[in-house]
C-alpha cells in the first residue's frame, strides 16, 4: 500500500515464536504490498541498547515473560522514550494474569500463546488502517542504523549541497542525504512546501508572512522566492482550514 511504511519489532526469548511472527509479518507484506521491515530481539536488554542509538520502530510484538527485564518493564521504557508518538505495542504471553498491569500502557492488543497467524494479520491491518494518514515519517540511515523523524515535528529543512539539515520542534538539527524536491514530492500532502531554492517549511509552524519573509514558530526568518509566494499562501491556507475542521 503506497505511503504506508512499517518497521516492526518482535521481542521474545522464545525463538520459535519469533520465527513464526516474523514469517507471518513477511507474508502480510507480500499479500498486502505494504512496505515492512521486521527485526527480531531475544531480550529486552538488547532492544534497549539498540534504542539508545536512535533506533526507530512503529510496532512491537512483545513477550511479557522475558528474562531479567520483563515485557512490561520494556513497555514502560518504550512509552516513555517515544512519548506521544504512540508506538503500537502488542503484548503476548503464556499467562492471563497481567491485564491490570497492562492498562496504563494502552497496548494495541494482548494475545495468549499460542499465537496464530490470523491474530498477527489483524494487528497489522489495524495499525495500517489507524495510521494511514497521520504517521508520515522521514526515514533515513545513520551509520547503518534505521532512524526516522515524524513530518509533523519538522519546522523547516535547509539544503546544503547533497545533504539536508532538518530542524525539528525539539530544537535539534539532523543532517541526512536527500533533496528538497524529493521531500516536497513525497511529503507535500503533509504541508511541507518549498519557499526558496534551498528551503522547505512546514506550514504548521508558520507564524507570519511579512515583507516576503516567513517568520516561523522557533523565531527563524526565511526569505520567500518570488515564484514560491503563491504556493506558500495556498498551502498555509489549506493547513489553517484543515486544522479547524
Short mmCIF file of C-alpha atoms in Angstrom, two decimals:
data_model
loop_
_atom_site.label_atom_id
_atom_site.label_comp_id
_atom_site.label_asym_id
_atom_site.label_seq_id
_atom_site.Cartn_x
_atom_site.Cartn_y
_atom_site.Cartn_z
CA UNK A 1 0.00 0.00 0.00
CA UNK A 2 1.61 3.26 -1.14
CA UNK A 3 2.53 5.64 1.65
CA UNK A 4 2.44 3.10 4.48
CA UNK A 5 5.89 2.15 5.78
CA UNK A 6 6.12 -0.01 8.88
CA UNK A 7 9.09 -1.02 10.98
CA UNK A 8 8.07 -4.00 13.12
CA UNK A 9 9.96 -5.43 16.09
CA UNK A 10 9.43 -8.88 17.62
CA UNK A 11 10.88 -9.28 21.12
CA UNK A 12 10.59 -12.72 22.73
CA UNK A 13 13.10 -15.16 24.22
CA UNK A 14 11.12 -17.98 22.57
CA UNK A 15 12.94 -18.23 19.24
CA UNK A 16 10.24 -20.46 17.74
CA UNK A 17 7.57 -17.83 18.45
CA UNK A 18 9.79 -15.10 16.97
CA UNK A 19 10.33 -17.14 13.81
CA UNK A 20 6.58 -17.66 13.35
CA UNK A 21 5.66 -13.99 13.85
CA UNK A 22 8.49 -12.83 11.58
CA UNK A 23 7.30 -15.26 8.88
CA UNK A 24 3.69 -14.06 9.16
CA UNK A 25 4.69 -10.40 9.03
CA UNK A 26 6.60 -11.09 5.81
CA UNK A 27 3.58 -12.94 4.42
CA UNK A 28 1.38 -9.94 5.20
CA UNK A 29 3.90 -7.68 3.49
CA UNK A 30 3.69 -9.76 0.31
CA UNK A 31 -0.10 -10.19 0.30
CA UNK A 32 -0.95 -6.55 1.07
CA UNK A 33 2.02 -4.93 -0.72
CA UNK A 34 2.93 -2.91 2.36
CA UNK A 35 6.48 -1.67 2.89
CA UNK A 36 7.51 -3.54 6.07
CA UNK A 37 10.84 -4.08 7.79
CA UNK A 38 10.94 -6.60 10.64
CA UNK A 39 13.67 -7.09 13.27
CA UNK A 40 13.87 -9.73 15.99
CA UNK A 41 15.29 -9.38 19.52
CA UNK A 42 15.54 -12.17 22.10
CA UNK A 43 15.83 -9.98 25.21
CA UNK A 44 14.68 -6.61 26.49
CA UNK A 45 18.29 -5.59 27.14
CA UNK A 46 19.41 -5.93 23.52
CA UNK A 47 16.47 -3.83 22.28
CA UNK A 48 17.04 -1.17 24.96
CA UNK A 49 20.68 -0.85 23.89
CA UNK A 50 19.59 -0.52 20.27
CA UNK A 51 17.03 2.16 21.21
CA UNK A 52 19.84 4.25 22.75
CA UNK A 53 21.29 4.69 19.24
CA UNK A 54 18.11 6.36 17.95
CA UNK A 55 16.74 3.08 16.59
CA UNK A 56 13.19 3.60 15.41
CA UNK A 57 10.17 1.32 15.07
CA UNK A 58 6.41 1.64 14.72
CA UNK A 59 5.03 -1.52 16.28
CA UNK A 60 6.26 -4.29 18.58
CA UNK A 61 5.09 -7.81 19.33
CA UNK A 62 6.35 -8.05 22.90
CA UNK A 63 6.52 -11.11 25.15
CA UNK A 64 5.75 -10.35 28.80
CA UNK A 65 7.79 -13.20 30.35
CA UNK A 66 11.23 -12.07 29.24
CA UNK A 67 14.23 -12.92 31.45
CA UNK A 68 15.64 -10.10 33.63
CA UNK A 69 13.61 -7.10 32.44
CA UNK A 70 10.04 -8.16 31.69
CA UNK A 71 7.97 -7.11 28.69
CA UNK A 72 6.03 -4.79 30.99
CA UNK A 73 9.29 -3.10 32.07
CA UNK A 74 10.29 -2.73 28.43
CA UNK A 75 6.81 -1.45 27.51
CA UNK A 76 7.17 1.35 30.07
CA UNK A 77 10.57 2.31 28.64
CA UNK A 78 9.14 2.37 25.10
CA UNK A 79 6.18 4.55 26.12
CA UNK A 80 8.50 6.99 27.95
CA UNK A 81 11.02 7.18 25.11
CA UNK A 82 8.58 7.65 22.26
CA UNK A 83 6.12 9.66 24.35
CA UNK A 84 3.09 10.73 22.31
CA UNK A 85 4.47 9.11 19.18
CA UNK A 86 2.44 6.03 20.00
CA UNK A 87 4.50 3.02 19.14
CA UNK A 88 1.86 0.28 18.91
CA UNK A 89 2.52 -2.47 21.46
CA UNK A 90 1.02 -5.95 21.09
CA UNK A 91 1.73 -8.00 24.21
CA UNK A 92 1.95 -11.78 24.04
CA UNK A 93 2.10 -14.16 26.98
CA UNK A 94 1.60 -17.71 28.10
CA UNK A 95 -0.34 -16.48 31.13
CA UNK A 96 -3.54 -14.48 31.50
CA UNK A 97 -2.70 -12.64 34.73
CA UNK A 98 -1.37 -9.31 33.50
CA UNK A 99 -4.43 -7.34 32.38
CA UNK A 100 -4.37 -4.73 35.17
CA UNK A 101 -0.62 -4.12 34.78
CA UNK A 102 -1.04 -3.51 31.04
CA UNK A 103 -3.85 -0.96 31.39
CA UNK A 104 -1.62 2.14 31.83
CA UNK A 105 0.48 1.23 28.79
CA UNK A 106 -2.58 1.26 26.50
CA UNK A 107 -1.39 -1.60 24.28
CA UNK A 108 -2.95 -2.16 20.89
CA UNK A 109 -3.65 -5.76 21.82
CA UNK A 110 -2.87 -8.71 24.09
CA UNK A 111 -2.64 -12.33 22.92
CA UNK A 112 -2.35 -15.55 24.86
CA UNK A 113 0.08 -18.07 23.39
CA UNK A 114 -0.01 -19.98 21.17
CA UNK A 115 -0.34 -17.00 18.84
CA UNK A 116 -1.96 -17.58 15.44
CA UNK A 117 -1.36 -16.04 12.02
CA UNK A 118 -4.86 -14.51 11.91
CA UNK A 119 -4.10 -12.58 15.13
CA UNK A 120 -0.93 -11.11 13.66
CA UNK A 121 -2.67 -10.20 10.38
CA UNK A 122 -5.47 -8.43 12.28
CA UNK A 123 -2.96 -6.45 14.35
CA UNK A 124 -1.05 -5.35 11.24
CA UNK A 125 -4.25 -4.37 9.44
CA UNK A 126 -5.42 -2.37 12.45
CA UNK A 127 -2.13 -0.47 12.51
CA UNK A 128 -2.30 0.27 8.77
CA UNK A 129 -5.93 1.44 8.96
CA UNK A 130 -5.31 3.62 12.01
CA UNK A 131 -2.14 5.25 10.73
CA UNK A 132 -2.78 5.61 7.02
CA UNK A 133 -2.97 9.42 7.12
CA UNK A 134 -1.18 10.59 10.23
CA UNK A 135 2.10 8.75 10.62
CA UNK A 136 4.22 10.16 7.82
CA UNK A 137 7.85 9.57 8.66
CA UNK A 138 11.03 10.83 7.02
CA UNK A 139 13.19 7.72 7.25
CA UNK A 140 16.95 7.71 6.89
CA UNK A 141 20.02 5.67 7.74
CA UNK A 142 22.80 6.81 10.04
CA UNK A 143 25.83 4.55 10.28
CA UNK A 144 23.70 1.58 9.30
CA UNK A 145 21.01 2.31 11.89
CA UNK A 146 17.46 2.94 10.66
CA UNK A 147 16.05 6.17 12.09
CA UNK A 148 13.03 8.34 11.50
CA UNK A 149 11.65 11.85 12.00
CA UNK A 150 7.93 12.49 12.15
CA UNK A 151 6.97 15.00 9.46
CA UNK A 152 4.77 16.80 11.99
CA UNK A 153 7.88 17.51 14.09
CA UNK A 154 9.81 19.18 11.26
CA UNK A 155 9.83 23.01 11.32
CA UNK A 156 11.98 23.57 8.24
CA UNK A 157 14.61 21.96 6.06
CA UNK A 158 17.68 23.61 4.56
CA UNK A 159 19.55 22.12 1.61
CA UNK A 160 23.34 22.09 1.71
CA UNK A 161 24.87 20.53 -1.41
CA UNK A 162 23.72 16.87 -1.33
CA UNK A 163 22.64 16.99 2.30
CA UNK A 164 19.59 18.32 4.11
CA UNK A 165 19.65 19.95 7.54
CA UNK A 166 16.34 19.02 9.16
CA UNK A 167 15.27 21.29 12.05
CA UNK A 168 12.67 19.87 14.44
CA UNK A 169 10.45 21.21 17.21
CA UNK A 170 12.70 19.75 19.93
CA UNK A 171 15.41 22.25 18.96
CA UNK A 172 17.57 19.65 17.22
CA UNK A 173 19.08 19.56 13.75
CA UNK A 174 19.58 16.27 11.91
CA UNK A 175 21.63 16.02 8.71
CA UNK A 176 20.51 13.49 6.13
CA UNK A 177 21.13 12.78 2.46
CA UNK A 178 18.47 13.99 0.06
CA UNK A 179 16.99 16.87 -1.90
CA UNK A 180 14.33 19.50 -1.19
CA UNK A 181 12.47 18.47 -4.35
CA UNK A 182 12.19 14.83 -3.25
CA UNK A 183 10.99 15.87 0.21
CA UNK A 184 8.29 18.13 -1.25
CA UNK A 185 7.22 15.47 -3.76
CA UNK A 186 6.91 12.81 -1.06
CA UNK A 187 5.52 14.88 1.82
CA UNK A 188 3.74 17.81 0.19
CA UNK A 189 0.39 16.41 1.32
CA UNK A 190 1.59 16.98 4.90
CA UNK A 191 2.05 20.75 4.35
CA UNK A 192 5.77 20.62 3.55
CA UNK A 193 6.32 23.31 0.94
CA UNK A 194 9.33 24.77 -0.82
CA UNK A 195 9.75 28.52 -0.23
CA UNK A 196 13.21 29.09 -1.63
CA UNK A 197 15.61 27.05 -3.75
CA UNK A 198 17.36 25.95 -0.56
CA UNK A 199 14.48 25.82 1.93
CA UNK A 200 11.24 23.98 2.60
CA UNK A 201 8.99 24.75 5.56
CA UNK A 202 6.19 23.01 7.40
CA UNK A 203 3.11 25.25 7.13
CA UNK A 204 2.15 24.08 10.62
CA UNK A 205 4.95 26.25 12.04
CA UNK A 206 4.43 29.44 10.02
CA UNK A 207 3.63 32.35 12.35
CA UNK A 208 3.60 35.28 9.91
CA UNK A 209 4.41 36.34 6.38
CA UNK A 210 5.98 39.79 6.41
CA UNK A 211 7.85 41.64 3.64
CA UNK A 212 8.47 38.50 1.60
CA UNK A 213 9.76 36.65 4.68
CA UNK A 214 8.30 33.77 6.64
CA UNK A 215 8.55 34.02 10.42
CA UNK A 216 8.49 30.54 11.91
CA UNK A 217 7.42 29.47 15.40
CA UNK A 218 11.04 28.96 16.51
CA UNK A 219 11.94 32.53 15.53
CA UNK A 220 13.66 31.60 12.28
CA UNK A 221 13.15 34.02 9.37
CA UNK A 222 13.30 32.63 5.83
CA UNK A 223 13.12 34.70 2.66
CA UNK A 224 10.49 33.55 0.16
CA UNK A 225 11.45 33.44 -3.50
CA UNK A 226 9.04 35.27 -5.80
CA UNK A 227 7.98 32.12 -7.67
CA UNK A 228 7.09 30.35 -4.40
CA UNK A 229 4.85 33.03 -2.86
CA UNK A 230 1.55 31.78 -4.29
CA UNK A 231 2.23 28.13 -3.40
CA UNK A 232 3.20 29.09 0.17
CA UNK A 233 -0.02 31.04 0.63
CA UNK A 234 -2.10 28.17 -0.75
CA UNK A 235 -0.52 25.50 1.47
CA UNK A 236 -0.59 27.72 4.56
CA UNK A 237 -4.26 28.49 3.94
CA UNK A 238 -5.02 24.80 3.41
CA UNK A 239 -3.29 23.91 6.68
CA UNK A 240 -5.34 26.53 8.56
CA UNK A 241 -8.58 25.24 7.00
CA UNK A 242 -7.77 21.59 7.75
CA UNK A 243 -6.79 22.40 11.34
CA UNK A 244 -10.19 23.89 12.14
CA UNK A 245 -12.32 21.17 10.59
#
